[in-house]
mmCIF file of C-alpha atoms in Angstrom:
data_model
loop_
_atom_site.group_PDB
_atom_site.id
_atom_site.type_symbol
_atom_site.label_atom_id
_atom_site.label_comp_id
_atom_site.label_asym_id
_atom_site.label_seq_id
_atom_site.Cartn_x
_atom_site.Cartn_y
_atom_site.Cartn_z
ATOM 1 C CA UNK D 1 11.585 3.222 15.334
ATOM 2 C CA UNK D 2 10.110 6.512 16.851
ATOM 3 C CA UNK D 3 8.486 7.049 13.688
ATOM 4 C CA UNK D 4 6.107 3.985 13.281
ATOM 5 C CA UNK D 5 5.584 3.991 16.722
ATOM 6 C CA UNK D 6 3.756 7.927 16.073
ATOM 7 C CA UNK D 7 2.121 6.523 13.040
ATOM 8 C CA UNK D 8 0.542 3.606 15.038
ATOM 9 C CA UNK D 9 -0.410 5.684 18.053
ATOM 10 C CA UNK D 10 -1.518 8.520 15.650
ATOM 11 C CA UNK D 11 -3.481 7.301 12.991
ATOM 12 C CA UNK D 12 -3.870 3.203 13.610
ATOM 13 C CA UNK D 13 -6.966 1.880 15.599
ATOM 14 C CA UNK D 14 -7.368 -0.729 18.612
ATOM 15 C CA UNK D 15 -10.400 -3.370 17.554
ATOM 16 C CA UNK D 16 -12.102 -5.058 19.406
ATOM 17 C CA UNK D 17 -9.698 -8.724 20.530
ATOM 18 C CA UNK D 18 -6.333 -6.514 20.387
ATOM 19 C CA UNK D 19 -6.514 -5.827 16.585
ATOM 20 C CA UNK D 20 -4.294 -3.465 15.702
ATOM 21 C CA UNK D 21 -5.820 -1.216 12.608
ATOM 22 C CA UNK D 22 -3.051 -0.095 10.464
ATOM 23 C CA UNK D 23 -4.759 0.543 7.545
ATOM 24 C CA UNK D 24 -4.331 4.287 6.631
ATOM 25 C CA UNK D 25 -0.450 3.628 6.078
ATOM 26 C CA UNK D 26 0.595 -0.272 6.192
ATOM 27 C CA UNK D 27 -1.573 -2.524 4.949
ATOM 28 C CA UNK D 28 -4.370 -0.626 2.361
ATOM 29 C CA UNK D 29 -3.230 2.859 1.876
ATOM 30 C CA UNK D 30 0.192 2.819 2.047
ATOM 31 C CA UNK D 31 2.535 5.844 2.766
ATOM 32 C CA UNK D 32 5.387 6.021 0.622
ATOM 33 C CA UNK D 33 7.224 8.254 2.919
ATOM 34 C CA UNK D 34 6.773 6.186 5.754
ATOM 35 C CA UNK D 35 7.962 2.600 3.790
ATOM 36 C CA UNK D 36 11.065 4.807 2.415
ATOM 37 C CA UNK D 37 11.650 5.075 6.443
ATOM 38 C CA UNK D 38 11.058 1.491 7.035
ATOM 39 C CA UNK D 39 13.709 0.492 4.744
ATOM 40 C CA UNK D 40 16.556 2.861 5.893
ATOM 41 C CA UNK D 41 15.912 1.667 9.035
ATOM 42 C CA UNK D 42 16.070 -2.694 7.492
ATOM 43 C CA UNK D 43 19.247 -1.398 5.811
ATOM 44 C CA UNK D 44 20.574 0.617 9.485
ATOM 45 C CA UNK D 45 19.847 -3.073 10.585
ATOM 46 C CA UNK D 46 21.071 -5.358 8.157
ATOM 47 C CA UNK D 47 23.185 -3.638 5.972
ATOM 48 C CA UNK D 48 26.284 -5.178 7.153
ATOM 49 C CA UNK D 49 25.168 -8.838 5.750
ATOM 50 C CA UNK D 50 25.829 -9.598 2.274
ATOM 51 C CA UNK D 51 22.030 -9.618 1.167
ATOM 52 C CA UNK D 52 20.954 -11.383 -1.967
ATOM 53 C CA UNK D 53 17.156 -11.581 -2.093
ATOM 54 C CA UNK D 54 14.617 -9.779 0.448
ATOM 55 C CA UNK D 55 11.770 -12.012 0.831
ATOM 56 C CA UNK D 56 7.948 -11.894 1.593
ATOM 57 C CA UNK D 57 4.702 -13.150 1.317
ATOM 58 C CA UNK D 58 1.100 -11.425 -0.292
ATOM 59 C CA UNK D 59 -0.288 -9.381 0.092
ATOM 60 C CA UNK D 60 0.727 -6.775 2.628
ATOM 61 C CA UNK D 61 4.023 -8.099 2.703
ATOM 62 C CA UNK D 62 5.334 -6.579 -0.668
ATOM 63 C CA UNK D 63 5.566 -3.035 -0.106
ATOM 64 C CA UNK D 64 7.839 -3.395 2.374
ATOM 65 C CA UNK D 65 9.801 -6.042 0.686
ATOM 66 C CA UNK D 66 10.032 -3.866 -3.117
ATOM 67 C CA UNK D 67 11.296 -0.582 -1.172
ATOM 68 C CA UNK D 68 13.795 -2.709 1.304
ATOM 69 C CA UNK D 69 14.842 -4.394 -2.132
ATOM 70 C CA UNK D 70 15.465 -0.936 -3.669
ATOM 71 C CA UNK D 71 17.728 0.000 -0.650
ATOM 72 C CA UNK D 72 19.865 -2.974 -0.730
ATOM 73 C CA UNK D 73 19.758 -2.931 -3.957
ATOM 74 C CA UNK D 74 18.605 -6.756 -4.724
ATOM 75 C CA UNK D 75 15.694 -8.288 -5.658
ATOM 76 C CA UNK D 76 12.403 -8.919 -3.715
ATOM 77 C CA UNK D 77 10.265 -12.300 -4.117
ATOM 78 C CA UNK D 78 6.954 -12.855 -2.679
ATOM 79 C CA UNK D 79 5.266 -15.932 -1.648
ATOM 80 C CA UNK D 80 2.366 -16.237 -3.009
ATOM 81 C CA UNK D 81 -1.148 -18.088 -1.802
ATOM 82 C CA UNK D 82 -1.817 -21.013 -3.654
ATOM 83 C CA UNK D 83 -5.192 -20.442 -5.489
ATOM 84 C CA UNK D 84 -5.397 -23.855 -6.651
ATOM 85 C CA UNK D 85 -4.763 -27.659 -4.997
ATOM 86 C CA UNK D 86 -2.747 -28.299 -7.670
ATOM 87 C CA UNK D 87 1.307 -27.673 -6.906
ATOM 88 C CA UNK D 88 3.629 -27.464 -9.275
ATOM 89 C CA UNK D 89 7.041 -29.682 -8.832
ATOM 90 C CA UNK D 90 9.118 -26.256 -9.249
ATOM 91 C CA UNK D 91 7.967 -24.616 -6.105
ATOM 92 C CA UNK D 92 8.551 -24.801 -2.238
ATOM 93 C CA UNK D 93 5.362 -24.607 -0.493
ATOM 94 C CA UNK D 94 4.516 -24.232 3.044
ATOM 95 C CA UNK D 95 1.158 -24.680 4.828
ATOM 96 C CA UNK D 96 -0.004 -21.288 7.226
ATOM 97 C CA UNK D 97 -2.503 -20.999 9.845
ATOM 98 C CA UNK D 98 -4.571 -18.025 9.339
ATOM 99 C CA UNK D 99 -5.523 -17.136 12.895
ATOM 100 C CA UNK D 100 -8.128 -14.237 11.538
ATOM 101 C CA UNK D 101 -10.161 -15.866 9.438
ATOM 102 C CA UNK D 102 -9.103 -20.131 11.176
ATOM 103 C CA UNK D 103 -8.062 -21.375 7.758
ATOM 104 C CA UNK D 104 -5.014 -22.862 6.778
ATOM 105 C CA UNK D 105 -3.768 -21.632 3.648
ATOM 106 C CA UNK D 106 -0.434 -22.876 0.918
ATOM 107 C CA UNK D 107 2.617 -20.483 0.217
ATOM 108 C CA UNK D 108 4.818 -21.106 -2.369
ATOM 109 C CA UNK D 109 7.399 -19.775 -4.063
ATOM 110 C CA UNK D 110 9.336 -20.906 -7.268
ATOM 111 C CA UNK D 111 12.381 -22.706 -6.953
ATOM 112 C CA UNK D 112 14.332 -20.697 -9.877
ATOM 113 C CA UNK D 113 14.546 -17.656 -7.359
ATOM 114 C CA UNK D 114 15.639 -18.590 -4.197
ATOM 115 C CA UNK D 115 18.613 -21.141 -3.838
ATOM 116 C CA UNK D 116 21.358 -22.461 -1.513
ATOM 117 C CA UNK D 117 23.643 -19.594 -2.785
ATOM 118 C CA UNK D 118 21.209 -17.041 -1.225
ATOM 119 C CA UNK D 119 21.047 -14.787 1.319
ATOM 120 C CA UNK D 120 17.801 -13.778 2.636
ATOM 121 C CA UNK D 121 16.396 -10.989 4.761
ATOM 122 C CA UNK D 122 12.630 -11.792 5.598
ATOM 123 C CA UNK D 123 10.192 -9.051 5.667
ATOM 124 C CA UNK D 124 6.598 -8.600 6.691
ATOM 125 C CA UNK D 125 4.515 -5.725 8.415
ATOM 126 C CA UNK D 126 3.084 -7.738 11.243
ATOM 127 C CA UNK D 127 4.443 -10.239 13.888
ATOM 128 C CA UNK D 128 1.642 -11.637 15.799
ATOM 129 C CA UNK D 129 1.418 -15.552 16.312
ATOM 130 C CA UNK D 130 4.238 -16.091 13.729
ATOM 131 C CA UNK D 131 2.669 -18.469 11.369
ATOM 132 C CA UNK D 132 3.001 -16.579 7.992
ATOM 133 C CA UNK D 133 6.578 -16.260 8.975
ATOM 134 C CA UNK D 134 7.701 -19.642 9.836
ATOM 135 C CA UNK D 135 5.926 -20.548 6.638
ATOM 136 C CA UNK D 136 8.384 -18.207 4.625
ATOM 137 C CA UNK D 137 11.202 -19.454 6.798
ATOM 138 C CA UNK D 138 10.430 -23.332 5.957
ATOM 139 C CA UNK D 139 10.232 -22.013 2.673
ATOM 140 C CA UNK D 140 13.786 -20.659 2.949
ATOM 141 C CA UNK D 141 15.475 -23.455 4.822
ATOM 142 C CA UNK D 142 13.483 -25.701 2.096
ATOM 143 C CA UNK D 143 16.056 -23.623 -0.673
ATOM 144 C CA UNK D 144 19.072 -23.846 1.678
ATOM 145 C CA UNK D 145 19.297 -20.597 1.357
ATOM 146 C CA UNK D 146 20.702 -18.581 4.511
ATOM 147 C CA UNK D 147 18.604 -16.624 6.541
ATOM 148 C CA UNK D 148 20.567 -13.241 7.312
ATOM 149 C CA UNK D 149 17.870 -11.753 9.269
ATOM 150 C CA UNK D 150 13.559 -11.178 9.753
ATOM 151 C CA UNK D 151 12.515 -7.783 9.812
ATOM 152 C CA UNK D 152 9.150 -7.058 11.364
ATOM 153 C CA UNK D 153 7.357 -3.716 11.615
ATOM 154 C CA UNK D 154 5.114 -4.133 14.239
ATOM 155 C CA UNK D 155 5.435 -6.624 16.660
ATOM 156 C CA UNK D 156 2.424 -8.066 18.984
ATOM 157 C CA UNK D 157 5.167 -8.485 21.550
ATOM 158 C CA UNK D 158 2.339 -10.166 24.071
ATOM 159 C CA UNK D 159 1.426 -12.895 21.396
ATOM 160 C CA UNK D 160 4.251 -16.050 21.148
ATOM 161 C CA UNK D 161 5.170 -15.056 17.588
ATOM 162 C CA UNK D 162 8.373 -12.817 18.531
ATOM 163 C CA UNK D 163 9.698 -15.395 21.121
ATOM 164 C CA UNK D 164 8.996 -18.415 19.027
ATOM 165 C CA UNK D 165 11.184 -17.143 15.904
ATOM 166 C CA UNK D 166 13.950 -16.195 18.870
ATOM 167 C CA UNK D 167 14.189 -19.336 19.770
ATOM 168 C CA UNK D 168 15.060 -20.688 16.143
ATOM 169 C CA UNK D 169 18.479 -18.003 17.017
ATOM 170 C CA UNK D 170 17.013 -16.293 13.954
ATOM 171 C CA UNK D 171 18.050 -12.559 14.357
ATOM 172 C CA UNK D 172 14.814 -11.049 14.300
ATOM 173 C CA UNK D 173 14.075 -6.900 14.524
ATOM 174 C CA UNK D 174 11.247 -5.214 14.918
ATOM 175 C CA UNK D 175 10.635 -1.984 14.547
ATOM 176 C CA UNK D 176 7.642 -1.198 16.791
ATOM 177 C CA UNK D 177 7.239 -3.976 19.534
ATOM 178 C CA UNK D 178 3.873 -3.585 21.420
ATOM 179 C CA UNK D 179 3.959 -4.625 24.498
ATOM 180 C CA UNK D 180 0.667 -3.904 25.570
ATOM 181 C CA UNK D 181 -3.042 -2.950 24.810
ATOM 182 C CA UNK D 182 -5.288 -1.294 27.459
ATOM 183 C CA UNK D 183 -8.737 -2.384 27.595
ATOM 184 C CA UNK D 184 -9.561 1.730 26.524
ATOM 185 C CA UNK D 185 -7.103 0.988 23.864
ATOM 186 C CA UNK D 186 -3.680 2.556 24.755
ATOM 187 C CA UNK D 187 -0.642 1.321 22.950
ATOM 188 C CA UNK D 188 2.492 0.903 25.383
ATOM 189 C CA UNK D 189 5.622 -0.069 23.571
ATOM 190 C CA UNK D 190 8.815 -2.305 24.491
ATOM 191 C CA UNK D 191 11.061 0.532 24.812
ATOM 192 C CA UNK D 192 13.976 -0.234 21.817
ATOM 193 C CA UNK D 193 17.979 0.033 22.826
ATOM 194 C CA UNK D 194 18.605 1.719 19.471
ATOM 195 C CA UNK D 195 15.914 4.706 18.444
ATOM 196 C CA UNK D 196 15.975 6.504 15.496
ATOM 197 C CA UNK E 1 9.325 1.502 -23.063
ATOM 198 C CA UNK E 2 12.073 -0.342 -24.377
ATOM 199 C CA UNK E 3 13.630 -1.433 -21.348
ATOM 200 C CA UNK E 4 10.297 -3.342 -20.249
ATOM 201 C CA UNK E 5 10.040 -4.713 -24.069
ATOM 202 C CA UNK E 6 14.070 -5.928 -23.595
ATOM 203 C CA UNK E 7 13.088 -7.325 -20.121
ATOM 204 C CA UNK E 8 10.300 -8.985 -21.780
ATOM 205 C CA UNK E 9 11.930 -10.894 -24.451
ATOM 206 C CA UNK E 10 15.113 -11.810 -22.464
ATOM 207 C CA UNK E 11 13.678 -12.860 -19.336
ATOM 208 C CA UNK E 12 9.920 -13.897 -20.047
ATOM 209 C CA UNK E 13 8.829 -17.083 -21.459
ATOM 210 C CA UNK E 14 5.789 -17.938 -23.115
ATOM 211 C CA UNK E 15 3.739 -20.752 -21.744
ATOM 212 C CA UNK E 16 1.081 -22.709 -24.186
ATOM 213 C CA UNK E 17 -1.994 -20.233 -24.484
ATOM 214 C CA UNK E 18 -0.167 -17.491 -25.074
ATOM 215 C CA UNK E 19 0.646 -16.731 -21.251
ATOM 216 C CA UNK E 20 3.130 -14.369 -20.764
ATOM 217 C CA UNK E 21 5.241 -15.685 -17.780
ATOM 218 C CA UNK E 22 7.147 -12.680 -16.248
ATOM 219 C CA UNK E 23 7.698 -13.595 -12.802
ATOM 220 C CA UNK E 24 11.292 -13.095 -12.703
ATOM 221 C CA UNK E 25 11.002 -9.848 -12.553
ATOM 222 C CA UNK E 26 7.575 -8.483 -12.183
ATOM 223 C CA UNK E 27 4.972 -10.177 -10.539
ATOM 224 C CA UNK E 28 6.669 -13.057 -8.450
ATOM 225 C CA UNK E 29 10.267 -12.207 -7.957
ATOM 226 C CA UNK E 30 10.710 -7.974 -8.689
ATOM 227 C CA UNK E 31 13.586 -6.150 -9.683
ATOM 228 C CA UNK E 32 13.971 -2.654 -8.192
ATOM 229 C CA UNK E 33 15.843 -0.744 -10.732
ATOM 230 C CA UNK E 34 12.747 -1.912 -13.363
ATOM 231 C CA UNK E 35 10.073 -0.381 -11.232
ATOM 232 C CA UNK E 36 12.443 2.418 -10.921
ATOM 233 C CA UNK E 37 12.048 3.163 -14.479
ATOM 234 C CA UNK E 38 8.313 2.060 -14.790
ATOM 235 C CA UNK E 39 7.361 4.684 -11.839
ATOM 236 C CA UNK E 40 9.523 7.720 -13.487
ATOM 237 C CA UNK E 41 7.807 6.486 -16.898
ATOM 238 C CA UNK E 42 4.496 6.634 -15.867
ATOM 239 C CA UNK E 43 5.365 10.028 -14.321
ATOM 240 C CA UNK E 44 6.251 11.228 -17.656
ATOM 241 C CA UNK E 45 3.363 10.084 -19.011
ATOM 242 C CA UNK E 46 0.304 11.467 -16.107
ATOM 243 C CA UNK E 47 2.942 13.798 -13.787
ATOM 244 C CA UNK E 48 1.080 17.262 -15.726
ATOM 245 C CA UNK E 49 -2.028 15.841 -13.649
ATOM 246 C CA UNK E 50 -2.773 16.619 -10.440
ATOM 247 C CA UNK E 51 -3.000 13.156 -9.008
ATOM 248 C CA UNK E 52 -3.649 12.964 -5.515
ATOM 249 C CA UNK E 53 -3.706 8.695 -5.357
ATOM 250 C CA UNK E 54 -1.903 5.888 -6.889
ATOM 251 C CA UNK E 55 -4.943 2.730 -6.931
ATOM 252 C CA UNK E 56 -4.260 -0.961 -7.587
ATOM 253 C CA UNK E 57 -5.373 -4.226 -6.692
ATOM 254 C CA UNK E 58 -3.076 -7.637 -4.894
ATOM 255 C CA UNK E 59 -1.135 -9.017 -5.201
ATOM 256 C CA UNK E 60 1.412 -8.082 -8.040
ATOM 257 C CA UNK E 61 0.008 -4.423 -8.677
ATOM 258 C CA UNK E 62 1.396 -3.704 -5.283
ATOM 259 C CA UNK E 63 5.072 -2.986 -5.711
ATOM 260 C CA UNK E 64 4.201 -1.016 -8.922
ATOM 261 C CA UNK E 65 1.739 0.983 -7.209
ATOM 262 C CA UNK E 66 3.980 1.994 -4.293
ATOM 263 C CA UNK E 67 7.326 2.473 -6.231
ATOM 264 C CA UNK E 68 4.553 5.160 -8.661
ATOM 265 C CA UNK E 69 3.257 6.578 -5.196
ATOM 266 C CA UNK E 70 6.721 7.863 -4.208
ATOM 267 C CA UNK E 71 7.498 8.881 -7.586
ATOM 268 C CA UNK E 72 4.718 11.360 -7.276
ATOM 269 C CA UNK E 73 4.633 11.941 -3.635
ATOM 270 C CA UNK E 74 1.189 10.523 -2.691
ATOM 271 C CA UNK E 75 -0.006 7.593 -1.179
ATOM 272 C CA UNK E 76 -0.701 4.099 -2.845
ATOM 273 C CA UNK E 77 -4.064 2.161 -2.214
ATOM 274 C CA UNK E 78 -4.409 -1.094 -3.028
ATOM 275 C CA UNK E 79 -8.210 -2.985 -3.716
ATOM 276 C CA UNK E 80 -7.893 -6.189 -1.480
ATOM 277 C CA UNK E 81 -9.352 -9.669 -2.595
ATOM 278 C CA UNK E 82 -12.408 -10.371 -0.511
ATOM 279 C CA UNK E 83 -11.624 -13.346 2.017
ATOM 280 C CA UNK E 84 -15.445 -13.729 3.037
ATOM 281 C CA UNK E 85 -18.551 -12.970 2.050
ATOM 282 C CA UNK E 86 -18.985 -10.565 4.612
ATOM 283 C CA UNK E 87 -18.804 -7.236 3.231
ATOM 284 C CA UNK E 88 -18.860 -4.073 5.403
ATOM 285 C CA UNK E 89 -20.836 -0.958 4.434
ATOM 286 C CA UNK E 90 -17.878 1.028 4.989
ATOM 287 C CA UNK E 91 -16.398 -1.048 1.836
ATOM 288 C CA UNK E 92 -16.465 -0.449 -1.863
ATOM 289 C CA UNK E 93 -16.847 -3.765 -3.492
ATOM 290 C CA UNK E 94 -16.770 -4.890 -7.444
ATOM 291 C CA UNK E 95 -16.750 -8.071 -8.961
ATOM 292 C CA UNK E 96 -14.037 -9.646 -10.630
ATOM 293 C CA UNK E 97 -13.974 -12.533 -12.972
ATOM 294 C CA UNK E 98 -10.534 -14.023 -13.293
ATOM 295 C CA UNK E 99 -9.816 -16.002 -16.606
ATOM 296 C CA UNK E 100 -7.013 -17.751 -15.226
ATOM 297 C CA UNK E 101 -8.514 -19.662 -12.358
ATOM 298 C CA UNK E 102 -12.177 -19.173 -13.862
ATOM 299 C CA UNK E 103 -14.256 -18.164 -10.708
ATOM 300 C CA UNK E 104 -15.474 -14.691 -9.997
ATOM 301 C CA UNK E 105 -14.219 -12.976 -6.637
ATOM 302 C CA UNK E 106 -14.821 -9.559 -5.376
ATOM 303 C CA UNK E 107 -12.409 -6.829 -4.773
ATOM 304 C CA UNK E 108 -12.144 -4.089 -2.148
ATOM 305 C CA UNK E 109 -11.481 -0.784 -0.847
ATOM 306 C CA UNK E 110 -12.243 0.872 2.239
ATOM 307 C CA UNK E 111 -14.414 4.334 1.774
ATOM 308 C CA UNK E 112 -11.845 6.068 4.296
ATOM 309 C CA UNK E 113 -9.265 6.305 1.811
ATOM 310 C CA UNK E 114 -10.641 7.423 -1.424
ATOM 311 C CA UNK E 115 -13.549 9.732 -1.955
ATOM 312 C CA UNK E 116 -14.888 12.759 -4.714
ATOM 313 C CA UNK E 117 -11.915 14.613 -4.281
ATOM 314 C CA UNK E 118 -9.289 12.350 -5.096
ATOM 315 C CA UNK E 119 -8.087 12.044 -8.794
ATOM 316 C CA UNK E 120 -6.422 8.988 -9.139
ATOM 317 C CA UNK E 121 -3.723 7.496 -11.453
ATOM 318 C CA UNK E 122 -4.740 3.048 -11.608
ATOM 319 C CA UNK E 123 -2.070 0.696 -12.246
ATOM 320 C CA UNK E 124 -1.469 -2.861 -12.890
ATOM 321 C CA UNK E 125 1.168 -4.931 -13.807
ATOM 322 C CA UNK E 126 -0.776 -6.525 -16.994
ATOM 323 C CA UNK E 127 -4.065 -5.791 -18.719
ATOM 324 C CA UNK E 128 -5.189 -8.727 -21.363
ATOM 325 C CA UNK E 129 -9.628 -9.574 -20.733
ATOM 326 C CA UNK E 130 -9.271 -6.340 -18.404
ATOM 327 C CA UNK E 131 -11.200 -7.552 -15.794
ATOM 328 C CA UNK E 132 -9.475 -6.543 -12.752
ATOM 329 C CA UNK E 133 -8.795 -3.283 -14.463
ATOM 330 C CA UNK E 134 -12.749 -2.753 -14.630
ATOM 331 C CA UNK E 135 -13.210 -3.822 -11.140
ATOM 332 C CA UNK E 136 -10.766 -0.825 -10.005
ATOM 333 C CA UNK E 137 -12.401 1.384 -12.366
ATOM 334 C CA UNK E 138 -15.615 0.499 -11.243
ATOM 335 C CA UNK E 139 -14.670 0.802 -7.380
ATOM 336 C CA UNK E 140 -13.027 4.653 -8.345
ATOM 337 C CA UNK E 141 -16.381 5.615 -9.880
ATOM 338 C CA UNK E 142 -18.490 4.577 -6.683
ATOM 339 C CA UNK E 143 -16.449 6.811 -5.303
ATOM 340 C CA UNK E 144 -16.465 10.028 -7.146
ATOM 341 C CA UNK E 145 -12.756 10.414 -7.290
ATOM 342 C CA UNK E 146 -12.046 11.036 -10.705
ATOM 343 C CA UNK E 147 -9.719 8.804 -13.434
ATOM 344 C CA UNK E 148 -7.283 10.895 -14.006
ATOM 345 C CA UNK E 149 -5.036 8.048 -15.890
ATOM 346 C CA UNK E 150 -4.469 4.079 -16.384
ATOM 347 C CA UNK E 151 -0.672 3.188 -16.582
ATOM 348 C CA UNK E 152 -0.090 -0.949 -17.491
ATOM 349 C CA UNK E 153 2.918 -2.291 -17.667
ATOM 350 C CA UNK E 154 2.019 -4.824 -19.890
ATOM 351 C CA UNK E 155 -0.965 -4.951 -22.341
ATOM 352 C CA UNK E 156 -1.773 -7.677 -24.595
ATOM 353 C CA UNK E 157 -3.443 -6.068 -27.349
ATOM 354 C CA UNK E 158 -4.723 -8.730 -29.261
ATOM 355 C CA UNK E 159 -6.774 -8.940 -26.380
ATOM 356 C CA UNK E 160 -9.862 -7.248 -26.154
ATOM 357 C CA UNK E 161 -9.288 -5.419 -22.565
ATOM 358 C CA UNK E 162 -7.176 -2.694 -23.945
ATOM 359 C CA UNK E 163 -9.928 -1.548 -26.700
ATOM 360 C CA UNK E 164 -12.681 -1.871 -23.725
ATOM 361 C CA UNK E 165 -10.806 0.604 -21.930
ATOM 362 C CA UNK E 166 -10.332 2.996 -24.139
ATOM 363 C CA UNK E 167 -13.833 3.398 -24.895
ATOM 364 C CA UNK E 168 -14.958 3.960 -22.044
ATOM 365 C CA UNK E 169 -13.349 7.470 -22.320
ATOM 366 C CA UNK E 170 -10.239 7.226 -19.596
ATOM 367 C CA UNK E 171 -6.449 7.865 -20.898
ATOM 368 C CA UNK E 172 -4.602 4.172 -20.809
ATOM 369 C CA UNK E 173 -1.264 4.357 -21.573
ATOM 370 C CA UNK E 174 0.839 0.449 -21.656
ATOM 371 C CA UNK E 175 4.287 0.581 -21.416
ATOM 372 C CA UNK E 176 4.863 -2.323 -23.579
ATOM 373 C CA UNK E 177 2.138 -3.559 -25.783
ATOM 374 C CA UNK E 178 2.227 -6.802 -27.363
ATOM 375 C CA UNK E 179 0.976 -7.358 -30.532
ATOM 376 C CA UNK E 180 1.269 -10.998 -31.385
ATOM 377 C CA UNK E 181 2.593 -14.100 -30.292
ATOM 378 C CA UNK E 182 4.265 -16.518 -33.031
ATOM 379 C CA UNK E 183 3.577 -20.252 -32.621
ATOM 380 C CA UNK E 184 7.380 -20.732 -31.140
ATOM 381 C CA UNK E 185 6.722 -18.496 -28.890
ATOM 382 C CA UNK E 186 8.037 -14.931 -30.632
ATOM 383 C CA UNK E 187 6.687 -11.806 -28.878
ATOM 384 C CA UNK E 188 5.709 -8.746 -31.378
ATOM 385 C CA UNK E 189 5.164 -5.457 -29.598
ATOM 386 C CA UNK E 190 3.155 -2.433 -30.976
ATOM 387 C CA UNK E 191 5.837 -0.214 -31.968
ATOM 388 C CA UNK E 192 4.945 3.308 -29.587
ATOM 389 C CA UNK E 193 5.560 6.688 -30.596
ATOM 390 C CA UNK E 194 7.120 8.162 -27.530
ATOM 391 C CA UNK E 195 9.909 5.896 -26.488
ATOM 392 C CA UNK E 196 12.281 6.205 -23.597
#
């Protein structure tokens, strides 16, 4: 998507380790324009699958997930981070490894929202090492709900994330796939089959 | 706002302590079409101001805040919970106490993103001790940006974060207000003046 891919290069920031800053328009400030975009492109994508629920986790997740929810024209549900040890009976939880700050962390989500009769896209903004989304996909299969598709912005295409979700034959898109950070911190991009 | 009332007494339930449990359609699972209406209402109610910023804090202030942004064109910003204690100068911080889980944490935002020219409409999903509601409020004034309004979707006014706002001077406006809560459970709003 030519568009996030000029936002990113344009006003997001390399950090020190490969960190992608995308702070300005993703994940803090958010530009309404820009997430309007995102889902057009999630419906250009998915549109064709009968879509029940469009699901993410907190906190950076829901954006995306509430305008991609508009455009299909179902409802969104977000995981949320268990604050407490204590987990009720009436919720599928799922146990993530938070590579930035080397804790793992609980997701849950209530079992009244998401069933076997569902149909799921996934959302989230980033795809790095993959473990916030194969928490909301345990979650998922956990439901027996079906999982029509996972629909990333930005992909850390050099990081095992991408591949490892692949390999599950899940049909995952992302809309900017880096493929590469130079050590002056140039962004090089996967180039995508389909542009808009 | 009737619809929210309607949504409120057909889908919520009230859990012992007079919790309001909405998370079928606000703050765990959202409906689209709802935050449709709650972003045109609160553009009836503040779109005469020249708002430049739509603030909130995660998690479930987020899809409010960016369904409001596009409403009036601007971006959204969302305060972030601290995840450790180290706090960047570049950072406005304010401390929250949260009633629910009974432990203060701090919220967020990053000085790039609002500043003395910004006039800024706050949202939240629910406003009852008002402390995260302060917290914003508090992180807006470090900044100079100026209040220009405080939309809630859900006030409990028998609670005493409502009244605390109000004093302080800033234009709250709560798109359903509820007034009491009967022993089995029977919601009483504040009847409004305007309704849509």
């Amino acid at each position: 998507m030519k568009l996030l891919e000029e936002h990113i290069v344009k006003d997001g920031t390399v950090l020190p380790g490969n960190i992608v800053k995308v702070d300005s328009f993703l994940n803090h400030q958010i530009d309404p324009q820009l997430m309007d975009a995102i889902a057009d492109e999630f419906y250009r994508l998915f549109g064709d699958k009968k879509i029940t629920k469009i699901i993410t986790v907190e906190a950076s997740g829901i954006a995306i997930a509430i305008m991609t929810a508009k455009r299909f024209g179902v409802p969104a549900l977000f995981a949320k981070k268990a604050r407490s040890a204590n987990i009720d009976s009436d919720l599928y939880t799922s146990a993530v490894k938070s590579y930035t700050y080397g804790n793992v962390y609980t997701i849950t989500a209530s079992k009244q929202y998401l069933n076997n009769q569902d149909h799921v896209l996934i959302v989230d903004d980033f795809l790095a090492m993959g473990s916030a989304l194969t928490g909301l996909i345990d979650i998922v299969r956990q439901s027996g709900a079906t999982i029509e598709g996972v629909g990333v912005c930005i992909e850390k295409a050099f990081q095992p994330g991408g591949k490892h979700i692949r390999d599950m034959g899940l049909p995952l898109q992302s809309l900017a796939m880096i493929e590469s950070i130079s050590e002056d911190g140039q962004i090089t991009f996967v180039p995508q089959k389909e542009e808009k």
